[in-house]
Amino acid sequence: MDFRLTDDQRDLRTGVRELLAGRYGREALRASVDAGGALDRRLWRELGEAGFFALRLPQERGGVGLGLPEAALVFEEAGRALLPGPLVATHLAAGSVPGAAEGTAVVTALDLGGSLVAHLGEADAVLGAPSLPAGEPVPSADPLTPLHRVARPPAGAGARAYRDEGALLTAALQAGSALRTVELAVRYAGEREQFGQPIGAFQAVKHLCARMLVRAEVARTAVYAAAVTADAAEVAGAKLLADEAAVRNARDCLQVHGGMGFTWEADVHLHLKRAWVRAEQWRTAGEAEEALAAELAAGLEAGLATGPGAASG
């Protein structure tokens, strides 16, 4: 089987990257931080016009008509750019919540098993819920992801029907962030000099960057595979790997940058903080591990039931 991207998929990825580079570059990112994480409704509508949210909606319903693999590519690019907002929930709501596909509505989701909602103050709907719940603002590690705690979650707001797809798309965001921090680390290692040569020439830095690249590529491969199969166990594995890659790569990127990386002016800390928040969304590490364990146990039981000696046992 040929698992390479098609020409159309490569063109899609390139187009999204160019769109985000032009519309949400570093200046826009820092402006969002200065604005306290307020959602840019104009940008949201532009994403809708570009087909970001209606990507998997059938063409006869006004969508683009693509599949989960293409959505993973698009969300990977959004992760690279640190694009803020409840992207996953709004994408999943396309076709069921009026305005979600077009980007005229902002749809958020209640974290499974918890009571936190991202961007609740700016949302028009909560995925799977009949109405917006009341919430109390709580501190967020990520300045671009405001959080609210909901005392009484509305019925159906857990969005469990969307759990696997939501976890996969969040994993794609994490993989994109992990890949981006590799780029940031390598670029800085080539620019920063010590003892008359770039720090990237030192073996310790080389090894650090190499581990970052391997971690990110393994996560990306797992995300792509899960997007093709849509298997729940593979989605759980992809989320585990992508969460780890995003968090650890951001930390290693900070290490490469040294003291510069810990300053507010550097963008590295934004990747780390976003990775922490995403790791708690849709599927936590504990939930993903439980899902994988259950799948392995079921496979083992099936194998024992059909294996040699099963009939006589």
PDB file of C-alpha atoms in Angstrom:
ATOM      1  CA  MET A   1       0.000   0.000   0.000  1.00  0.00           C
ATOM      2  CA  ASP A   2       1.147   3.550  -0.745  1.00  0.00           C
ATOM      3  CA  PHE A   3       0.862   5.787   2.325  1.00  0.00           C
ATOM      4  CA  ARG A   4       2.431   8.851   0.733  1.00  0.00           C
ATOM      5  CA  LEU A   5       0.361  12.003   0.499  1.00  0.00           C
ATOM      6  CA  THR A   6      -1.408  12.572  -2.789  1.00  0.00           C
ATOM      7  CA  ASP A   7      -0.769  15.697  -4.836  1.00  0.00           C
ATOM      8  CA  ASP A   8      -4.130  17.088  -3.716  1.00  0.00           C
ATOM      9  CA  GLN A   9      -3.277  16.475  -0.060  1.00  0.00           C
ATOM     10  CA  ARG A  10       0.092  18.171  -0.421  1.00  0.00           C
ATOM     11  CA  ASP A  11      -1.551  21.110  -2.150  1.00  0.00           C
ATOM     12  CA  LEU A  12      -4.111  21.307   0.653  1.00  0.00           C
ATOM     13  CA  ARG A  13      -1.395  21.376   3.310  1.00  0.00           C
ATOM     14  CA  THR A  14       0.584  24.001   1.419  1.00  0.00           C
ATOM     15  CA  GLY A  15      -2.487  26.153   0.901  1.00  0.00           C
ATOM     16  CA  VAL A  16      -3.440  26.066   4.580  1.00  0.00           C
ATOM     17  CA  ARG A  17       0.122  26.850   5.645  1.00  0.00           C
ATOM     18  CA  GLU A  18       0.268  29.842   3.309  1.00  0.00           C
ATOM     19  CA  LEU A  19      -3.164  31.048   4.447  1.00  0.00           C
ATOM     20  CA  LEU A  20      -2.189  30.916   8.118  1.00  0.00           C
ATOM     21  CA  ALA A  21       1.229  32.437   7.505  1.00  0.00           C
ATOM     22  CA  GLY A  22      -0.405  35.401   5.814  1.00  0.00           C
ATOM     23  CA  ARG A  23      -3.361  35.760   8.144  1.00  0.00           C
ATOM     24  CA  TYR A  24      -2.005  34.557  11.484  1.00  0.00           C
ATOM     25  CA  GLY A  25       1.740  35.118  11.486  1.00  0.00           C
ATOM     26  CA  ARG A  26       3.858  35.997  14.484  1.00  0.00           C
ATOM     27  CA  GLU A  27       2.585  39.582  14.717  1.00  0.00           C
ATOM     28  CA  ALA A  28      -1.023  38.382  14.856  1.00  0.00           C
ATOM     29  CA  LEU A  29      -0.084  35.734  17.394  1.00  0.00           C
ATOM     30  CA  ARG A  30       1.519  38.262  19.713  1.00  0.00           C
ATOM     31  CA  ALA A  31      -1.406  40.640  19.206  1.00  0.00           C
ATOM     32  CA  SER A  32      -3.715  37.856  20.389  1.00  0.00           C
ATOM     33  CA  VAL A  33      -1.577  37.420  23.489  1.00  0.00           C
ATOM     34  CA  ASP A  34      -1.677  41.156  24.181  1.00  0.00           C
ATOM     35  CA  ALA A  35      -5.457  41.099  23.754  1.00  0.00           C
ATOM     36  CA  GLY A  36      -5.780  38.567  26.540  1.00  0.00           C
ATOM     37  CA  GLY A  37      -6.797  35.671  24.324  1.00  0.00           C
ATOM     38  CA  ALA A  38      -9.929  37.323  22.912  1.00  0.00           C
ATOM     39  CA  LEU A  39     -11.182  35.419  19.881  1.00  0.00           C
ATOM     40  CA  ASP A  40     -10.883  37.182  16.528  1.00  0.00           C
ATOM     41  CA  ARG A  41     -14.337  36.761  14.976  1.00  0.00           C
ATOM     42  CA  ARG A  42     -13.159  38.118  11.658  1.00  0.00           C
ATOM     43  CA  LEU A  43     -10.445  35.472  11.475  1.00  0.00           C
ATOM     44  CA  TRP A  44     -13.003  32.847  12.474  1.00  0.00           C
ATOM     45  CA  ARG A  45     -15.236  33.833   9.551  1.00  0.00           C
ATOM     46  CA  GLU A  46     -12.265  33.771   7.191  1.00  0.00           C
ATOM     47  CA  LEU A  47     -11.474  30.238   8.317  1.00  0.00           C
ATOM     48  CA  GLY A  48     -15.075  29.318   7.627  1.00  0.00           C
ATOM     49  CA  GLU A  49     -14.933  30.860   4.168  1.00  0.00           C
ATOM     50  CA  ALA A  50     -11.756  28.886   3.465  1.00  0.00           C
ATOM     51  CA  GLY A  51     -13.577  25.640   4.313  1.00  0.00           C
ATOM     52  CA  PHE A  52     -11.725  24.934   7.540  1.00  0.00           C
ATOM     53  CA  PHE A  53     -14.837  23.935   9.475  1.00  0.00           C
ATOM     54  CA  ALA A  54     -16.844  22.486   6.565  1.00  0.00           C
ATOM     55  CA  LEU A  55     -13.922  20.397   5.317  1.00  0.00           C
ATOM     56  CA  ARG A  56     -15.659  17.048   5.935  1.00  0.00           C
ATOM     57  CA  LEU A  57     -19.194  18.209   5.301  1.00  0.00           C
ATOM     58  CA  PRO A  58     -20.635  16.662   2.076  1.00  0.00           C
ATOM     59  CA  GLN A  59     -20.615  18.934  -0.950  1.00  0.00           C
ATOM     60  CA  GLU A  60     -24.391  18.685  -1.324  1.00  0.00           C
ATOM     61  CA  ARG A  61     -24.620  20.298   2.130  1.00  0.00           C
ATOM     62  CA  GLY A  62     -22.238  23.107   1.247  1.00  0.00           C
ATOM     63  CA  GLY A  63     -19.058  21.444   2.477  1.00  0.00           C
ATOM     64  CA  VAL A  64     -15.764  20.497   0.870  1.00  0.00           C
ATOM     65  CA  GLY A  65     -16.446  16.757   0.953  1.00  0.00           C
ATOM     66  CA  LEU A  66     -13.035  15.577   2.163  1.00  0.00           C
ATOM     67  CA  GLY A  67     -12.218  13.025   4.853  1.00  0.00           C
ATOM     68  CA  LEU A  68     -10.532  12.578   8.210  1.00  0.00           C
ATOM     69  CA  PRO A  69      -7.002  12.247   6.743  1.00  0.00           C
ATOM     70  CA  GLU A  70      -7.328  15.653   5.091  1.00  0.00           C
ATOM     71  CA  ALA A  71      -8.703  17.135   8.313  1.00  0.00           C
ATOM     72  CA  ALA A  72      -5.639  15.815  10.164  1.00  0.00           C
ATOM     73  CA  LEU A  73      -3.383  17.649   7.688  1.00  0.00           C
ATOM     74  CA  VAL A  74      -5.299  20.901   8.135  1.00  0.00           C
ATOM     75  CA  PHE A  75      -5.290  20.704  11.923  1.00  0.00           C
ATOM     76  CA  GLU A  76      -1.588  19.889  11.939  1.00  0.00           C
ATOM     77  CA  GLU A  77      -0.969  23.203  10.197  1.00  0.00           C
ATOM     78  CA  ALA A  78      -3.216  24.993  12.688  1.00  0.00           C
ATOM     79  CA  GLY A  79      -1.106  23.486  15.458  1.00  0.00           C
ATOM     80  CA  ARG A  80       2.081  24.763  13.862  1.00  0.00           C
ATOM     81  CA  ALA A  81       0.647  28.271  13.789  1.00  0.00           C
ATOM     82  CA  LEU A  82      -0.746  28.096  17.358  1.00  0.00           C
ATOM     83  CA  LEU A  83      -4.112  29.129  15.936  1.00  0.00           C
ATOM     84  CA  PRO A  84      -6.371  29.810  18.943  1.00  0.00           C
ATOM     85  CA  GLY A  85     -10.017  29.048  19.555  1.00  0.00           C
ATOM     86  CA  PRO A  86     -12.237  25.948  19.864  1.00  0.00           C
ATOM     87  CA  LEU A  87     -11.259  24.734  16.409  1.00  0.00           C
ATOM     88  CA  VAL A  88     -12.025  21.075  17.016  1.00  0.00           C
ATOM     89  CA  ALA A  89     -15.487  21.599  18.501  1.00  0.00           C
ATOM     90  CA  THR A  90     -16.555  24.051  15.785  1.00  0.00           C
ATOM     91  CA  HIS A  91     -15.295  21.689  13.079  1.00  0.00           C
ATOM     92  CA  LEU A  92     -17.218  18.786  14.619  1.00  0.00           C
ATOM     93  CA  ALA A  93     -20.343  20.951  14.905  1.00  0.00           C
ATOM     94  CA  ALA A  94     -20.392  21.793  11.187  1.00  0.00           C
ATOM     95  CA  GLY A  95     -23.730  20.699   9.782  1.00  0.00           C
ATOM     96  CA  SER A  96     -25.427  20.372  13.163  1.00  0.00           C
ATOM     97  CA  VAL A  97     -25.017  23.855  14.664  1.00  0.00           C
ATOM     98  CA  PRO A  98     -26.158  26.742  12.439  1.00  0.00           C
ATOM     99  CA  GLY A  99     -23.245  28.938  11.421  1.00  0.00           C
ATOM    100  CA  ALA A 100     -20.505  26.546  12.530  1.00  0.00           C
ATOM    101  CA  ALA A 101     -19.561  25.474   9.004  1.00  0.00           C
ATOM    102  CA  GLU A 102     -19.405  29.074   7.793  1.00  0.00           C
ATOM    103  CA  GLY A 103     -17.464  30.335  10.804  1.00  0.00           C
ATOM    104  CA  THR A 104     -20.213  32.721  11.853  1.00  0.00           C
ATOM    105  CA  ALA A 105     -20.748  30.714  15.035  1.00  0.00           C
ATOM    106  CA  VAL A 106     -18.197  29.669  17.638  1.00  0.00           C
ATOM    107  CA  VAL A 107     -18.841  26.254  19.148  1.00  0.00           C
ATOM    108  CA  THR A 108     -16.965  24.955  22.159  1.00  0.00           C
ATOM    109  CA  ALA A 109     -17.091  21.648  24.075  1.00  0.00           C
ATOM    110  CA  LEU A 110     -17.097  20.522  27.666  1.00  0.00           C
ATOM    111  CA  ASP A 111     -13.989  18.514  28.481  1.00  0.00           C
ATOM    112  CA  LEU A 112     -14.924  14.875  28.898  1.00  0.00           C
ATOM    113  CA  GLY A 113     -15.036  13.779  32.498  1.00  0.00           C
ATOM    114  CA  GLY A 114     -14.583  17.336  33.766  1.00  0.00           C
ATOM    115  CA  SER A 115     -16.268  20.674  34.061  1.00  0.00           C
ATOM    116  CA  LEU A 116     -13.937  23.019  32.161  1.00  0.00           C
ATOM    117  CA  VAL A 117     -14.974  24.780  28.962  1.00  0.00           C
ATOM    118  CA  ALA A 118     -12.570  26.699  26.729  1.00  0.00           C
ATOM    119  CA  HIS A 119     -13.704  30.026  25.237  1.00  0.00           C
ATOM    120  CA  LEU A 120     -17.118  29.750  26.887  1.00  0.00           C
ATOM    121  CA  GLY A 121     -17.408  33.520  27.197  1.00  0.00           C
ATOM    122  CA  GLU A 122     -17.204  33.922  23.406  1.00  0.00           C
ATOM    123  CA  ALA A 123     -19.060  30.773  22.345  1.00  0.00           C
ATOM    124  CA  ASP A 124     -22.459  30.669  20.677  1.00  0.00           C
ATOM    125  CA  ALA A 125     -23.054  27.004  21.502  1.00  0.00           C
ATOM    126  CA  VAL A 126     -21.660  24.012  23.356  1.00  0.00           C
ATOM    127  CA  LEU A 127     -21.295  20.843  21.304  1.00  0.00           C
ATOM    128  CA  GLY A 128     -24.138  18.449  22.079  1.00  0.00           C
ATOM    129  CA  ALA A 129     -25.869  20.795  24.528  1.00  0.00           C
ATOM    130  CA  PRO A 130     -29.200  22.586  24.029  1.00  0.00           C
ATOM    131  CA  SER A 131     -27.986  25.825  25.607  1.00  0.00           C
ATOM    132  CA  LEU A 132     -24.952  27.655  26.930  1.00  0.00           C
ATOM    133  CA  PRO A 133     -24.263  26.928  30.605  1.00  0.00           C
ATOM    134  CA  ALA A 134     -23.162  29.498  33.141  1.00  0.00           C
ATOM    135  CA  GLY A 135     -19.496  29.332  34.064  1.00  0.00           C
ATOM    136  CA  GLU A 136     -16.944  30.869  36.378  1.00  0.00           C
ATOM    137  CA  PRO A 137     -13.630  32.047  34.856  1.00  0.00           C
ATOM    138  CA  VAL A 138     -10.621  30.115  36.118  1.00  0.00           C
ATOM    139  CA  PRO A 139      -6.885  30.671  35.526  1.00  0.00           C
ATOM    140  CA  SER A 140      -5.490  29.038  32.401  1.00  0.00           C
ATOM    141  CA  ALA A 141      -1.904  28.025  31.741  1.00  0.00           C
ATOM    142  CA  ASP A 142      -2.303  29.190  28.140  1.00  0.00           C
ATOM    143  CA  PRO A 143      -2.943  32.921  27.678  1.00  0.00           C
ATOM    144  CA  LEU A 144      -4.765  32.136  24.421  1.00  0.00           C
ATOM    145  CA  THR A 145      -7.145  29.561  25.917  1.00  0.00           C
ATOM    146  CA  PRO A 146      -9.479  31.189  28.476  1.00  0.00           C
ATOM    147  CA  LEU A 147     -11.234  28.614  30.653  1.00  0.00           C
ATOM    148  CA  HIS A 148     -14.517  28.551  32.566  1.00  0.00           C
ATOM    149  CA  ARG A 149     -15.636  26.073  35.183  1.00  0.00           C
ATOM    150  CA  VAL A 150     -19.220  24.912  34.818  1.00  0.00           C
ATOM    151  CA  ALA A 151     -20.941  23.936  38.056  1.00  0.00           C
ATOM    152  CA  ARG A 152     -23.795  22.062  36.408  1.00  0.00           C
ATOM    153  CA  PRO A 153     -22.917  20.792  32.924  1.00  0.00           C
ATOM    154  CA  PRO A 154     -25.956  20.700  30.616  1.00  0.00           C
ATOM    155  CA  ALA A 155     -27.220  17.266  29.620  1.00  0.00           C
ATOM    156  CA  GLY A 156     -25.343  15.864  26.628  1.00  0.00           C
ATOM    157  CA  ALA A 157     -22.609  18.478  26.761  1.00  0.00           C
ATOM    158  CA  GLY A 158     -19.870  15.917  27.281  1.00  0.00           C
ATOM    159  CA  ALA A 159     -19.756  15.368  23.498  1.00  0.00           C
ATOM    160  CA  ARG A 160     -18.921  11.679  23.960  1.00  0.00           C
ATOM    161  CA  ALA A 161     -20.285  10.903  20.510  1.00  0.00           C
ATOM    162  CA  TYR A 162     -17.450  13.002  19.102  1.00  0.00           C
ATOM    163  CA  ARG A 163     -14.728  11.764  21.478  1.00  0.00           C
ATOM    164  CA  ASP A 164     -12.540   9.795  19.051  1.00  0.00           C
ATOM    165  CA  GLU A 165     -12.653  12.361  16.259  1.00  0.00           C
ATOM    166  CA  GLY A 166     -12.066  15.169  18.740  1.00  0.00           C
ATOM    167  CA  ALA A 167      -9.102  13.347  20.261  1.00  0.00           C
ATOM    168  CA  LEU A 168      -7.607  12.677  16.834  1.00  0.00           C
ATOM    169  CA  LEU A 169      -7.908  16.266  15.643  1.00  0.00           C
ATOM    170  CA  THR A 170      -6.439  17.486  18.928  1.00  0.00           C
ATOM    171  CA  ALA A 171      -3.567  15.042  18.432  1.00  0.00           C
ATOM    172  CA  ALA A 172      -3.019  16.557  14.989  1.00  0.00           C
ATOM    173  CA  LEU A 173      -2.801  20.018  16.587  1.00  0.00           C
ATOM    174  CA  GLN A 174      -0.256  18.656  19.070  1.00  0.00           C
ATOM    175  CA  ALA A 175       1.786  17.031  16.307  1.00  0.00           C
ATOM    176  CA  GLY A 176       1.890  20.314  14.406  1.00  0.00           C
ATOM    177  CA  SER A 177       3.132  22.127  17.496  1.00  0.00           C
ATOM    178  CA  ALA A 178       5.781  19.444  18.075  1.00  0.00           C
ATOM    179  CA  LEU A 179       7.027  19.805  14.508  1.00  0.00           C
ATOM    180  CA  ARG A 180       7.112  23.579  14.802  1.00  0.00           C
ATOM    181  CA  THR A 181       9.232  23.519  17.963  1.00  0.00           C
ATOM    182  CA  VAL A 182      11.718  21.316  16.126  1.00  0.00           C
ATOM    183  CA  GLU A 183      12.006  24.038  13.485  1.00  0.00           C
ATOM    184  CA  LEU A 184      12.412  26.743  16.143  1.00  0.00           C
ATOM    185  CA  ALA A 185      15.108  24.773  17.957  1.00  0.00           C
ATOM    186  CA  VAL A 186      17.090  23.973  14.804  1.00  0.00           C
ATOM    187  CA  ARG A 187      16.896  27.550  13.578  1.00  0.00           C
ATOM    188  CA  TYR A 188      18.108  28.978  16.887  1.00  0.00           C
ATOM    189  CA  ALA A 189      20.873  26.346  17.117  1.00  0.00           C
ATOM    190  CA  GLY A 190      22.131  27.536  13.748  1.00  0.00           C
ATOM    191  CA  GLU A 191      22.032  31.228  14.693  1.00  0.00           C
ATOM    192  CA  ARG A 192      23.275  31.290  18.283  1.00  0.00           C
ATOM    193  CA  GLU A 193      27.056  31.140  18.606  1.00  0.00           C
ATOM    194  CA  GLN A 194      29.270  30.117  21.497  1.00  0.00           C
ATOM    195  CA  PHE A 195      33.049  29.732  21.433  1.00  0.00           C
ATOM    196  CA  GLY A 196      33.133  30.988  17.867  1.00  0.00           C
ATOM    197  CA  GLN A 197      30.682  28.519  16.333  1.00  0.00           C
ATOM    198  CA  PRO A 198      26.937  27.840  16.205  1.00  0.00           C
ATOM    199  CA  ILE A 199      25.690  25.867  19.194  1.00  0.00           C
ATOM    200  CA  GLY A 200      24.163  23.417  16.728  1.00  0.00           C
ATOM    201  CA  ALA A 201      27.686  22.147  16.095  1.00  0.00           C
ATOM    202  CA  PHE A 202      27.879  20.772  19.630  1.00  0.00           C
ATOM    203  CA  GLN A 203      27.000  17.107  19.992  1.00  0.00           C
ATOM    204  CA  ALA A 204      24.681  17.594  22.965  1.00  0.00           C
ATOM    205  CA  VAL A 205      22.533  20.068  21.017  1.00  0.00           C
ATOM    206  CA  LYS A 206      22.545  17.857  17.933  1.00  0.00           C
ATOM    207  CA  HIS A 207      21.285  14.907  19.953  1.00  0.00           C
ATOM    208  CA  LEU A 208      18.586  17.023  21.583  1.00  0.00           C
ATOM    209  CA  CYS A 209      17.283  18.240  18.218  1.00  0.00           C
ATOM    210  CA  ALA A 210      17.465  14.727  16.755  1.00  0.00           C
ATOM    211  CA  ARG A 211      15.354  13.323  19.587  1.00  0.00           C
ATOM    212  CA  MET A 212      12.843  16.111  19.053  1.00  0.00           C
ATOM    213  CA  LEU A 213      12.558  15.271  15.364  1.00  0.00           C
ATOM    214  CA  VAL A 214      12.098  11.548  15.985  1.00  0.00           C
ATOM    215  CA  ARG A 215       9.470  12.233  18.643  1.00  0.00           C
ATOM    216  CA  ALA A 216       7.524  14.571  16.341  1.00  0.00           C
ATOM    217  CA  GLU A 217       7.681  12.288  13.298  1.00  0.00           C
ATOM    218  CA  VAL A 218       6.541   9.256  15.284  1.00  0.00           C
ATOM    219  CA  ALA A 219       3.595  11.260  16.587  1.00  0.00           C
ATOM    220  CA  ARG A 220       2.730  12.531  13.120  1.00  0.00           C
ATOM    221  CA  THR A 221       2.860   9.003  11.679  1.00  0.00           C
ATOM    222  CA  ALA A 222       0.554   7.746  14.437  1.00  0.00           C
ATOM    223  CA  VAL A 223      -1.899  10.580  13.752  1.00  0.00           C
ATOM    224  CA  TYR A 224      -1.924   9.896  10.013  1.00  0.00           C
ATOM    225  CA  ALA A 225      -2.451   6.157  10.584  1.00  0.00           C
ATOM    226  CA  ALA A 226      -5.320   6.769  13.001  1.00  0.00           C
ATOM    227  CA  ALA A 227      -6.898   9.200  10.532  1.00  0.00           C
ATOM    228  CA  VAL A 228      -6.915   6.470   7.888  1.00  0.00           C
ATOM    229  CA  THR A 229      -8.244   3.655  10.082  1.00  0.00           C
ATOM    230  CA  ALA A 230     -10.402   5.716  12.500  1.00  0.00           C
ATOM    231  CA  ASP A 231      -9.756   2.895  14.972  1.00  0.00           C
ATOM    232  CA  ALA A 232     -10.438   3.901  18.596  1.00  0.00           C
ATOM    233  CA  ALA A 233      -7.302   2.228  19.928  1.00  0.00           C
ATOM    234  CA  GLU A 234      -5.107   3.856  17.300  1.00  0.00           C
ATOM    235  CA  VAL A 235      -6.678   7.220  18.048  1.00  0.00           C
ATOM    236  CA  ALA A 236      -5.883   6.755  21.739  1.00  0.00           C
ATOM    237  CA  GLY A 237      -2.292   5.830  20.878  1.00  0.00           C
ATOM    238  CA  ALA A 238      -1.944   8.816  18.579  1.00  0.00           C
ATOM    239  CA  LYS A 239      -3.203  11.169  21.292  1.00  0.00           C
ATOM    240  CA  LEU A 240      -0.717   9.725  23.792  1.00  0.00           C
ATOM    241  CA  LEU A 241       2.225  10.086  21.419  1.00  0.00           C
ATOM    242  CA  ALA A 242       1.228  13.536  20.187  1.00  0.00           C
ATOM    243  CA  ASP A 243       0.686  14.909  23.699  1.00  0.00           C
ATOM    244  CA  GLU A 244       4.099  13.643  24.763  1.00  0.00           C
ATOM    245  CA  ALA A 245       5.768  15.002  21.629  1.00  0.00           C
ATOM    246  CA  ALA A 246       4.209  18.442  21.990  1.00  0.00           C
ATOM    247  CA  VAL A 247       5.087  18.834  25.680  1.00  0.00           C
ATOM    248  CA  ARG A 248       8.563  17.300  25.617  1.00  0.00           C
ATOM    249  CA  ASN A 249       9.559  19.025  22.382  1.00  0.00           C
ATOM    250  CA  ALA A 250       8.541  22.397  23.767  1.00  0.00           C
ATOM    251  CA  ARG A 251      10.615  21.726  26.874  1.00  0.00           C
ATOM    252  CA  ASP A 252      13.616  20.636  24.798  1.00  0.00           C
ATOM    253  CA  CYS A 253      13.184  23.685  22.590  1.00  0.00           C
ATOM    254  CA  LEU A 254      13.390  25.817  25.726  1.00  0.00           C
ATOM    255  CA  GLN A 255      16.584  23.988  26.622  1.00  0.00           C
ATOM    256  CA  VAL A 256      18.118  24.765  23.229  1.00  0.00           C
ATOM    257  CA  HIS A 257      17.186  28.425  23.559  1.00  0.00           C
ATOM    258  CA  GLY A 258      18.638  28.635  27.059  1.00  0.00           C
ATOM    259  CA  GLY A 259      17.716  31.735  29.046  1.00  0.00           C
ATOM    260  CA  MET A 260      16.283  33.399  25.944  1.00  0.00           C
ATOM    261  CA  GLY A 261      13.619  30.716  25.712  1.00  0.00           C
ATOM    262  CA  PHE A 262      12.199  31.588  29.126  1.00  0.00           C
ATOM    263  CA  THR A 263      11.487  35.203  28.239  1.00  0.00           C
ATOM    264  CA  TRP A 264       7.975  36.417  27.452  1.00  0.00           C
ATOM    265  CA  GLU A 265       9.136  37.702  24.067  1.00  0.00           C
ATOM    266  CA  ALA A 266      10.025  34.202  22.840  1.00  0.00           C
ATOM    267  CA  ASP A 267       7.223  32.084  21.399  1.00  0.00           C
ATOM    268  CA  VAL A 268       8.436  28.771  22.808  1.00  0.00           C
ATOM    269  CA  HIS A 269       6.545  29.092  26.078  1.00  0.00           C
ATOM    270  CA  LEU A 270       3.301  29.551  24.142  1.00  0.00           C
ATOM    271  CA  HIS A 271       3.752  26.137  22.530  1.00  0.00           C
ATOM    272  CA  LEU A 272       4.425  24.543  25.904  1.00  0.00           C
ATOM    273  CA  LYS A 273       1.419  26.143  27.573  1.00  0.00           C
ATOM    274  CA  ARG A 274      -0.909  25.224  24.714  1.00  0.00           C
ATOM    275  CA  ALA A 275       0.424  21.661  24.762  1.00  0.00           C
ATOM    276  CA  TRP A 276      -0.351  21.380  28.485  1.00  0.00           C
ATOM    277  CA  VAL A 277      -3.943  22.504  27.921  1.00  0.00           C
ATOM    278  CA  ARG A 278      -4.545  20.265  24.896  1.00  0.00           C
ATOM    279  CA  ALA A 279      -3.190  17.262  26.783  1.00  0.00           C
ATOM    280  CA  GLU A 280      -6.211  17.576  29.088  1.00  0.00           C
ATOM    281  CA  GLN A 281      -8.759  17.882  26.275  1.00  0.00           C
ATOM    282  CA  TRP A 282     -10.898  15.121  24.694  1.00  0.00           C
ATOM    283  CA  ARG A 283      -8.673  12.301  26.007  1.00  0.00           C
ATOM    284  CA  THR A 284      -6.196  12.661  28.849  1.00  0.00           C
ATOM    285  CA  ALA A 285      -3.166  10.382  29.068  1.00  0.00           C
ATOM    286  CA  GLY A 286      -4.917   8.258  31.687  1.00  0.00           C
ATOM    287  CA  GLU A 287      -8.031   7.878  29.550  1.00  0.00           C
ATOM    288  CA  ALA A 288      -5.984   6.991  26.480  1.00  0.00           C
ATOM    289  CA  GLU A 289      -4.008   4.388  28.422  1.00  0.00           C
ATOM    290  CA  GLU A 290      -7.236   2.839  29.734  1.00  0.00           C
ATOM    291  CA  ALA A 291      -8.648   2.689  26.206  1.00  0.00           C
ATOM    292  CA  LEU A 292      -5.525   0.990  24.886  1.00  0.00           C
ATOM    293  CA  ALA A 293      -5.468  -1.470  27.783  1.00  0.00           C
ATOM    294  CA  ALA A 294      -9.112  -2.372  27.182  1.00  0.00           C
ATOM    295  CA  GLU A 295      -8.435  -2.921  23.486  1.00  0.00           C
ATOM    296  CA  LEU A 296      -5.425  -5.134  24.208  1.00  0.00           C
ATOM    297  CA  ALA A 297      -7.391  -7.134  26.757  1.00  0.00           C
ATOM    298  CA  ALA A 298     -10.252  -7.642  24.308  1.00  0.00           C
ATOM    299  CA  GLY A 299      -7.814  -8.791  21.634  1.00  0.00           C
ATOM    300  CA  LEU A 300      -6.165 -11.205  24.026  1.00  0.00           C
ATOM    301  CA  GLU A 301      -9.502 -12.682  25.070  1.00  0.00           C
ATOM    302  CA  ALA A 302     -10.547 -13.093  21.443  1.00  0.00           C
ATOM    303  CA  GLY A 303      -7.263 -14.787  20.643  1.00  0.00           C
ATOM    304  CA  LEU A 304      -7.635 -17.224  23.540  1.00  0.00           C
ATOM    305  CA  ALA A 305     -11.210 -17.983  22.526  1.00  0.00           C
ATOM    306  CA  THR A 306     -10.284 -18.866  18.940  1.00  0.00           C
ATOM    307  CA  GLY A 307      -6.803 -20.255  19.471  1.00  0.00           C
ATOM    308  CA  PRO A 308      -5.620 -23.894  19.629  1.00  0.00           C
ATOM    309  CA  GLY A 309      -7.322 -25.788  22.405  1.00  0.00           C
ATOM    310  CA  ALA A 310     -10.139 -23.254  22.763  1.00  0.00           C
ATOM    311  CA  ALA A 311     -12.820 -25.824  22.006  1.00  0.00           C
ATOM    312  CA  SER A 312     -11.496 -28.369  24.518  1.00  0.00           C
ATOM    313  CA  GLY A 313     -10.780 -25.720  27.169  1.00  0.00           C
TER     314      GLY A 313
END
